[in-house]
Amino acid sequence: MTALKRAVAQPKIFSRRQIRLQRQAPSRRQVLIGGAGAGVLALSGGSASAAGEWPSRVVKMISPYGAGGSNDISLRILSEYIGQRVDQQFVVENKPGAGTRIANEFVAHVVPDGYTFLYAAAPYITAEALFGKLNYERKELRPVAMAVLAPLFLIVNADTPFKTVQDLITYGKSKKDGLTFGSPGPGSQPHLAAELLFKEANVKGLNIPFRGDNPAYTELLAGRVDATLTAISAALPHIDSGKLRVLGTASEERSAIYPSAPTLREQGLSKVIAAGWFGFMAPSATPELVVDRLQAEVMRALADDTVKQKLLAQGLEAYPKSGADFGAYIDRETEKWGGLIREAGLKGE
């Protein structure tokens, strides 16, 4: 018995929400079967029906980091909102490691049925420049929607005399070995942003990689590194208690997360503009209708005031961009940071 005959022979039990949606859009299935024509039916593996009913089962959202970090937390906030809207469960699955390459590769090679997506992070754009040939290709993944920015803040120990970025730079130039910066791993945006600062300020600097933001802040609190340039969420309690001090932000404009912090551009470092980011990607052969639907739901979530406030509380900003705009952003950032990596002779391990 074919899938279409089974659908006719076996009556479905609909929830009140499904009945309401059908009444609001009675011709939707007719459009999918008739209006979309051969182009939709040509999608392999019965994906036309999957797209029309999407999501009809649990959707997996893959985070390239462990639980509890900014990527994981923001993904859970968005997944909860979208899942409630479409009346389906969106499950976050963490696949950390290898500078996000494990998660990237997993989603690139998964069955493109519209039920597994990647919540990509900034190291996606630098992986090839740092590590050379990867176990997946860029063309195997397609941008769905950009979602969140994680502004980077330049933070020092409050016991130091540094009140401005120039104070820190002057100190670095007075030392034979320059400045030491803690970062949450090699090739991360904080690492590369610090390299950019060293270059523009013409000061020597050493990046010391740690496994995440928290260890970097631990070293900063202990006075074993001079500064860090990374997401602010884990530092906020120490800033509020007076143990850490914010010198500025690498954002293009002052951030609503910590508006009293001037931009580095305001303080003479016009090229030091960097931010962590997160966005949704899908296997490239995922049905277009599914990609469009998820993009629309992400945009709707990021326009919701409650969602935006939850993100701000985590040191994150809603940054909604369409799949096309997200793709263009990735291209620009790849060129920018790839050039810096090659010029600085950086290599991943």
Short mmCIF file of C-alpha atoms in Angstrom, two decimals:
data_model
loop_
_atom_site.label_atom_id
_atom_site.label_comp_id
_atom_site.label_asym_id
_atom_site.label_seq_id
_atom_site.Cartn_x
_atom_site.Cartn_y
_atom_site.Cartn_z
CA MET A 1 0.00 0.00 0.00
CA THR A 2 1.48 3.37 -0.95
CA ALA A 3 2.02 6.19 1.54
CA LEU A 4 -0.86 8.14 -0.05
CA LYS A 5 -3.27 5.17 0.20
CA ARG A 6 -2.28 4.55 3.81
CA ALA A 7 -2.99 8.19 4.58
CA VAL A 8 -6.48 7.80 3.10
CA ALA A 9 -7.16 4.38 4.62
CA GLN A 10 -6.06 5.26 8.14
CA PRO A 11 -7.88 8.28 9.58
CA LYS A 12 -5.70 10.56 11.70
CA ILE A 13 -6.55 11.86 15.15
CA PHE A 14 -5.93 15.61 15.16
CA SER A 15 -5.28 17.84 18.14
CA ARG A 16 -7.39 20.99 18.62
CA ARG A 17 -4.42 23.06 17.42
CA GLN A 18 -4.12 21.01 14.21
CA ILE A 19 -7.85 21.33 13.54
CA ARG A 20 -7.65 25.09 14.05
CA LEU A 21 -4.69 25.40 11.69
CA GLN A 22 -6.48 23.35 9.04
CA ARG A 23 -9.51 25.61 9.22
CA GLN A 24 -7.31 28.67 8.86
CA ALA A 25 -5.49 27.30 5.80
CA PRO A 26 -7.72 24.65 4.14
CA SER A 27 -5.94 24.76 0.79
CA ARG A 28 -2.36 24.27 2.08
CA ARG A 29 -2.13 20.58 1.18
CA GLN A 30 -3.70 21.25 -2.22
CA VAL A 31 -1.03 23.87 -2.84
CA LEU A 32 1.72 21.42 -1.89
CA ILE A 33 0.42 18.62 -4.09
CA GLY A 34 -1.01 20.57 -7.01
CA GLY A 35 0.53 24.02 -7.09
CA ALA A 36 4.09 22.97 -6.38
CA GLY A 37 3.78 20.25 -9.03
CA ALA A 38 6.60 18.07 -10.22
CA GLY A 39 9.27 20.28 -8.67
CA VAL A 40 8.14 19.36 -5.14
CA LEU A 41 7.32 15.73 -5.94
CA ALA A 42 10.78 15.32 -7.43
CA LEU A 43 12.35 15.71 -3.98
CA SER A 44 13.86 12.35 -3.07
CA GLY A 45 12.74 9.99 -0.33
CA GLY A 46 9.18 11.29 -0.01
CA SER A 47 10.40 14.65 1.23
CA ALA A 48 7.47 16.44 -0.41
CA SER A 49 5.06 14.99 2.15
CA ALA A 50 7.63 15.51 4.90
CA ALA A 51 7.88 19.19 4.00
CA GLY A 52 4.11 19.58 3.80
CA GLU A 53 3.53 18.16 7.28
CA TRP A 54 6.71 19.48 8.89
CA PRO A 55 7.32 18.99 11.71
CA SER A 56 5.42 15.75 12.24
CA ARG A 57 7.93 14.35 14.74
CA VAL A 58 10.76 15.40 17.04
CA VAL A 59 13.31 17.81 15.53
CA LYS A 60 16.95 17.60 16.60
CA MET A 61 18.94 20.79 17.07
CA ILE A 62 22.68 20.09 17.25
CA SER A 63 24.85 22.33 19.43
CA PRO A 64 28.61 22.23 18.75
CA TYR A 65 29.33 22.95 22.41
CA GLY A 66 28.62 21.33 25.76
CA ALA A 67 25.62 22.11 27.93
CA GLY A 68 25.52 25.39 29.84
CA GLY A 69 27.39 27.68 27.46
CA SER A 70 25.99 30.60 25.46
CA ASN A 71 25.41 28.50 22.35
CA ASP A 72 23.55 25.79 24.25
CA ILE A 73 21.49 28.19 26.37
CA SER A 74 20.38 30.40 23.47
CA LEU A 75 19.51 27.33 21.40
CA ARG A 76 17.30 26.02 24.22
CA ILE A 77 15.55 29.39 24.51
CA LEU A 78 14.78 29.46 20.77
CA SER A 79 13.92 25.75 20.54
CA GLU A 80 11.41 26.03 23.37
CA TYR A 81 9.68 28.99 21.72
CA ILE A 82 9.57 27.43 18.25
CA GLY A 83 8.50 24.03 19.59
CA GLN A 84 5.53 25.57 21.39
CA ARG A 85 4.51 27.47 18.28
CA VAL A 86 4.55 24.47 15.93
CA ASP A 87 3.24 22.04 18.56
CA GLN A 88 6.23 19.72 18.29
CA GLN A 89 9.26 18.90 20.42
CA PHE A 90 12.62 20.44 19.46
CA VAL A 91 15.42 18.55 21.24
CA VAL A 92 18.88 20.03 21.81
CA GLU A 93 21.67 17.50 21.30
CA ASN A 94 25.20 18.54 22.29
CA LYS A 95 28.13 17.35 20.17
CA PRO A 96 31.12 19.35 21.44
CA GLY A 97 34.72 19.07 20.38
CA ALA A 98 37.31 19.84 17.70
CA GLY A 99 36.45 23.51 17.52
CA THR A 100 32.83 22.76 16.47
CA ARG A 101 33.97 20.46 13.62
CA ILE A 102 32.41 17.33 15.14
CA ALA A 103 28.92 18.87 15.10
CA ASN A 104 29.46 20.49 11.70
CA GLU A 105 30.47 17.18 10.13
CA PHE A 106 27.64 15.28 11.78
CA VAL A 107 24.94 17.56 10.37
CA ALA A 108 26.63 17.86 6.97
CA HIS A 109 26.34 14.09 6.54
CA VAL A 110 22.98 13.42 8.20
CA VAL A 111 19.91 12.40 6.16
CA PRO A 112 18.51 15.72 4.82
CA ASP A 113 14.91 15.05 5.87
CA GLY A 114 14.35 18.31 7.73
CA TYR A 115 14.62 16.81 11.21
CA THR A 116 18.24 17.61 12.08
CA PHE A 117 19.76 21.10 12.07
CA LEU A 118 23.04 22.67 13.19
CA TYR A 119 23.22 25.67 15.49
CA ALA A 120 26.52 26.83 14.05
CA ALA A 121 29.02 29.08 15.82
CA ALA A 122 31.75 31.47 14.69
CA PRO A 123 34.56 28.84 14.48
CA TYR A 124 32.66 27.43 11.50
CA ILE A 125 34.16 30.21 9.35
CA THR A 126 37.77 29.70 10.47
CA ALA A 127 38.00 25.91 10.53
CA GLU A 128 39.40 25.48 7.03
CA ALA A 129 41.97 28.28 7.39
CA LEU A 130 43.18 26.83 10.70
CA PHE A 131 43.00 23.11 10.05
CA GLY A 132 43.21 22.70 6.27
CA LYS A 133 41.09 20.04 4.59
CA LEU A 134 38.02 19.09 6.63
CA ASN A 135 35.90 15.93 6.73
CA TYR A 136 33.01 17.89 5.26
CA GLU A 137 32.60 20.60 2.64
CA ARG A 138 30.94 23.99 2.98
CA LYS A 139 28.55 23.13 0.16
CA GLU A 140 27.14 20.28 2.27
CA LEU A 141 25.55 22.80 4.64
CA ARG A 142 23.27 25.73 3.86
CA PRO A 143 22.44 28.76 6.03
CA VAL A 144 18.84 28.85 7.29
CA ALA A 145 18.84 31.91 9.58
CA MET A 146 21.30 33.87 11.66
CA ALA A 147 20.04 34.19 15.21
CA VAL A 148 22.31 35.62 17.90
CA LEU A 149 25.37 37.78 18.46
CA ALA A 150 27.65 37.35 21.46
CA PRO A 151 29.44 40.72 21.82
CA LEU A 152 33.03 40.54 23.01
CA PHE A 153 34.16 42.70 25.93
CA LEU A 154 37.70 43.62 26.93
CA ILE A 155 37.93 42.81 30.64
CA VAL A 156 40.73 43.18 33.18
CA ASN A 157 41.25 42.50 36.86
CA ALA A 158 39.90 45.45 38.88
CA ASP A 159 43.06 45.45 41.03
CA THR A 160 45.09 46.64 38.03
CA PRO A 161 45.48 50.36 37.26
CA PHE A 162 44.00 49.97 33.78
CA LYS A 163 41.02 52.27 33.25
CA THR A 164 41.10 52.48 29.43
CA VAL A 165 42.29 50.40 26.50
CA GLN A 166 45.20 52.79 26.01
CA ASP A 167 46.31 52.19 29.61
CA LEU A 168 46.47 48.46 28.85
CA ILE A 169 48.33 48.98 25.57
CA THR A 170 50.88 51.32 27.19
CA TYR A 171 51.52 48.71 29.85
CA GLY A 172 51.94 46.00 27.20
CA LYS A 173 54.49 48.07 25.29
CA SER A 174 56.49 48.54 28.47
CA LYS A 175 56.92 44.79 28.89
CA LYS A 176 59.45 42.78 26.91
CA ASP A 177 56.96 39.99 26.19
CA GLY A 178 53.90 42.23 25.84
CA LEU A 179 50.40 41.35 27.02
CA THR A 180 48.88 38.00 27.95
CA PHE A 181 45.26 37.33 27.00
CA GLY A 182 43.14 34.42 28.12
CA SER A 183 40.76 32.98 25.51
CA PRO A 184 38.24 30.11 25.38
CA GLY A 185 40.26 28.08 22.90
CA PRO A 186 42.46 28.45 19.79
CA GLY A 187 40.68 29.76 16.71
CA SER A 188 37.76 31.12 18.72
CA GLN A 189 36.49 34.63 18.05
CA PRO A 190 37.99 35.88 21.36
CA HIS A 191 41.37 34.46 20.30
CA LEU A 192 41.23 36.06 16.85
CA ALA A 193 39.87 39.36 18.19
CA ALA A 194 42.83 39.55 20.56
CA GLU A 195 45.22 38.89 17.66
CA LEU A 196 43.52 41.72 15.79
CA LEU A 197 43.98 44.02 18.79
CA PHE A 198 47.69 43.15 19.05
CA LYS A 199 48.13 43.93 15.36
CA GLU A 200 46.30 47.27 15.32
CA ALA A 201 47.75 48.48 18.64
CA ASN A 202 51.24 47.40 17.53
CA VAL A 203 51.83 45.62 20.81
CA LYS A 204 53.25 42.16 21.46
CA GLY A 205 50.77 39.69 22.81
CA LEU A 206 50.35 36.05 23.75
CA ASN A 207 47.03 34.22 23.63
CA ILE A 208 46.66 31.55 26.30
CA PRO A 209 43.86 29.13 25.37
CA PHE A 210 41.54 27.60 27.96
CA ARG A 211 38.59 25.25 27.69
CA GLY A 212 35.87 27.89 27.76
CA ASP A 213 35.17 31.36 29.15
CA ASN A 214 35.02 30.38 32.83
CA PRO A 215 38.62 29.07 33.06
CA ALA A 216 39.85 32.22 31.30
CA TYR A 217 38.09 34.36 33.90
CA THR A 218 39.50 32.22 36.71
CA GLU A 219 43.02 33.01 35.50
CA LEU A 220 42.15 36.68 35.12
CA LEU A 221 40.82 36.83 38.68
CA ALA A 222 44.01 35.16 39.90
CA GLY A 223 46.14 37.77 38.10
CA ARG A 224 47.86 35.20 35.88
CA VAL A 225 46.76 36.88 32.62
CA ASP A 226 46.48 40.58 31.84
CA ALA A 227 43.12 40.61 30.11
CA THR A 228 40.52 38.69 28.17
CA LEU A 229 38.35 39.71 25.24
CA THR A 230 35.33 37.47 25.27
CA ALA A 231 31.62 37.09 26.08
CA ILE A 232 30.58 38.87 29.24
CA SER A 233 27.92 36.57 30.73
CA ALA A 234 30.26 34.50 32.91
CA ALA A 235 32.04 37.66 34.09
CA LEU A 236 28.98 39.68 35.14
CA PRO A 237 28.89 38.47 38.77
CA HIS A 238 32.58 39.39 39.17
CA ILE A 239 32.02 42.76 37.48
CA ASP A 240 29.08 43.49 39.77
CA SER A 241 31.14 42.53 42.82
CA GLY A 242 33.95 44.87 41.75
CA LYS A 243 36.55 42.16 41.07
CA LEU A 244 36.67 42.66 37.29
CA ARG A 245 36.54 45.82 35.16
CA VAL A 246 35.20 46.32 31.61
CA LEU A 247 37.40 48.50 29.39
CA GLY A 248 35.36 48.30 26.21
CA THR A 249 33.51 46.23 23.65
CA ALA A 250 34.56 45.03 20.19
CA SER A 251 31.06 45.66 18.83
CA GLU A 252 30.43 48.17 16.05
CA GLU A 253 28.18 50.07 18.48
CA ARG A 254 27.75 50.06 22.23
CA SER A 255 25.94 46.97 23.41
CA ALA A 256 22.65 46.96 25.29
CA ILE A 257 24.14 44.21 27.42
CA TYR A 258 26.61 46.65 29.03
CA PRO A 259 25.91 50.09 27.53
CA SER A 260 28.40 51.98 29.69
CA ALA A 261 31.29 50.20 27.96
CA PRO A 262 32.68 52.29 25.06
CA THR A 263 33.56 50.52 21.84
CA LEU A 264 37.20 49.86 21.07
CA ARG A 265 36.63 51.88 17.93
CA GLU A 266 35.77 54.88 20.12
CA GLN A 267 39.11 54.37 21.86
CA GLY A 268 41.24 54.42 18.72
CA LEU A 269 41.13 50.78 17.59
CA SER A 270 38.89 51.21 14.54
CA LYS A 271 39.53 47.75 13.07
CA VAL A 272 38.95 45.70 16.20
CA ILE A 273 35.37 44.70 15.50
CA ALA A 274 34.44 41.14 16.37
CA ALA A 275 31.65 39.11 17.91
CA GLY A 276 30.71 35.55 18.50
CA TRP A 277 27.61 34.46 16.61
CA PHE A 278 25.17 31.58 16.35
CA GLY A 279 22.85 30.61 13.51
CA PHE A 280 20.87 27.74 12.08
CA MET A 281 22.19 25.61 9.22
CA ALA A 282 20.82 22.56 7.47
CA PRO A 283 22.11 19.78 5.24
CA SER A 284 22.14 21.31 1.76
CA ALA A 285 19.52 18.91 0.33
CA THR A 286 16.93 19.71 3.01
CA PRO A 287 13.54 20.47 1.36
CA GLU A 288 13.14 24.16 0.54
CA LEU A 289 9.72 24.32 2.18
CA VAL A 290 11.18 23.10 5.47
CA VAL A 291 14.08 25.57 5.33
CA ASP A 292 11.68 28.43 4.63
CA ARG A 293 9.40 27.38 7.48
CA LEU A 294 12.22 27.17 10.02
CA GLN A 295 13.61 30.51 8.87
CA ALA A 296 10.20 32.12 9.40
CA GLU A 297 9.86 30.59 12.87
CA VAL A 298 13.35 31.76 13.91
CA MET A 299 12.56 35.30 12.74
CA ARG A 300 9.31 35.24 14.70
CA ALA A 301 11.08 33.99 17.84
CA LEU A 302 13.74 36.70 17.66
CA ALA A 303 11.06 39.39 17.34
CA ASP A 304 9.44 38.27 20.60
CA ASP A 305 10.21 40.62 23.51
CA THR A 306 10.38 37.82 26.07
CA VAL A 307 12.87 35.88 23.97
CA LYS A 308 15.02 38.98 23.46
CA GLN A 309 15.08 39.69 27.21
CA LYS A 310 16.05 36.09 27.98
CA LEU A 311 18.94 36.38 25.53
CA LEU A 312 20.09 39.73 26.97
CA ALA A 313 20.12 38.18 30.43
CA GLN A 314 22.65 35.69 29.07
CA GLY A 315 24.86 38.39 27.55
CA LEU A 316 23.50 37.80 24.05
CA GLU A 317 21.71 39.91 21.45
CA ALA A 318 19.01 38.82 19.02
CA TYR A 319 20.39 39.25 15.50
CA PRO A 320 17.82 37.98 12.98
CA LYS A 321 19.06 37.54 9.42
CA SER A 322 17.59 35.54 6.55
CA GLY A 323 19.40 32.55 5.14
CA ALA A 324 20.66 34.63 2.20
CA ASP A 325 21.94 37.42 4.46
CA PHE A 326 23.47 34.87 6.83
CA GLY A 327 25.30 33.29 3.90
CA ALA A 328 26.68 36.67 2.83
CA TYR A 329 27.78 37.35 6.42
CA ILE A 330 29.61 34.02 6.54
CA ASP A 331 31.43 34.82 3.28
CA ARG A 332 32.58 38.24 4.54
CA GLU A 333 33.72 36.90 7.90
CA THR A 334 35.53 33.97 6.28
CA GLU A 335 37.55 36.34 4.12
CA LYS A 336 38.28 38.71 7.03
CA TRP A 337 39.42 36.13 9.57
CA GLY A 338 41.01 33.79 7.05
CA GLY A 339 43.29 36.63 5.99
CA LEU A 340 44.26 37.35 9.61
CA ILE A 341 44.96 33.65 10.28
CA ARG A 342 47.22 33.36 7.26
CA GLU A 343 49.02 36.63 7.99
CA ALA A 344 49.63 35.68 11.63
CA GLY A 345 50.66 32.15 10.67
CA LEU A 346 48.14 30.57 13.03
CA LYS A 347 47.54 26.84 12.87
CA GLY A 348 45.00 24.70 14.65
CA GLU A 349 45.99 21.68 16.70
#
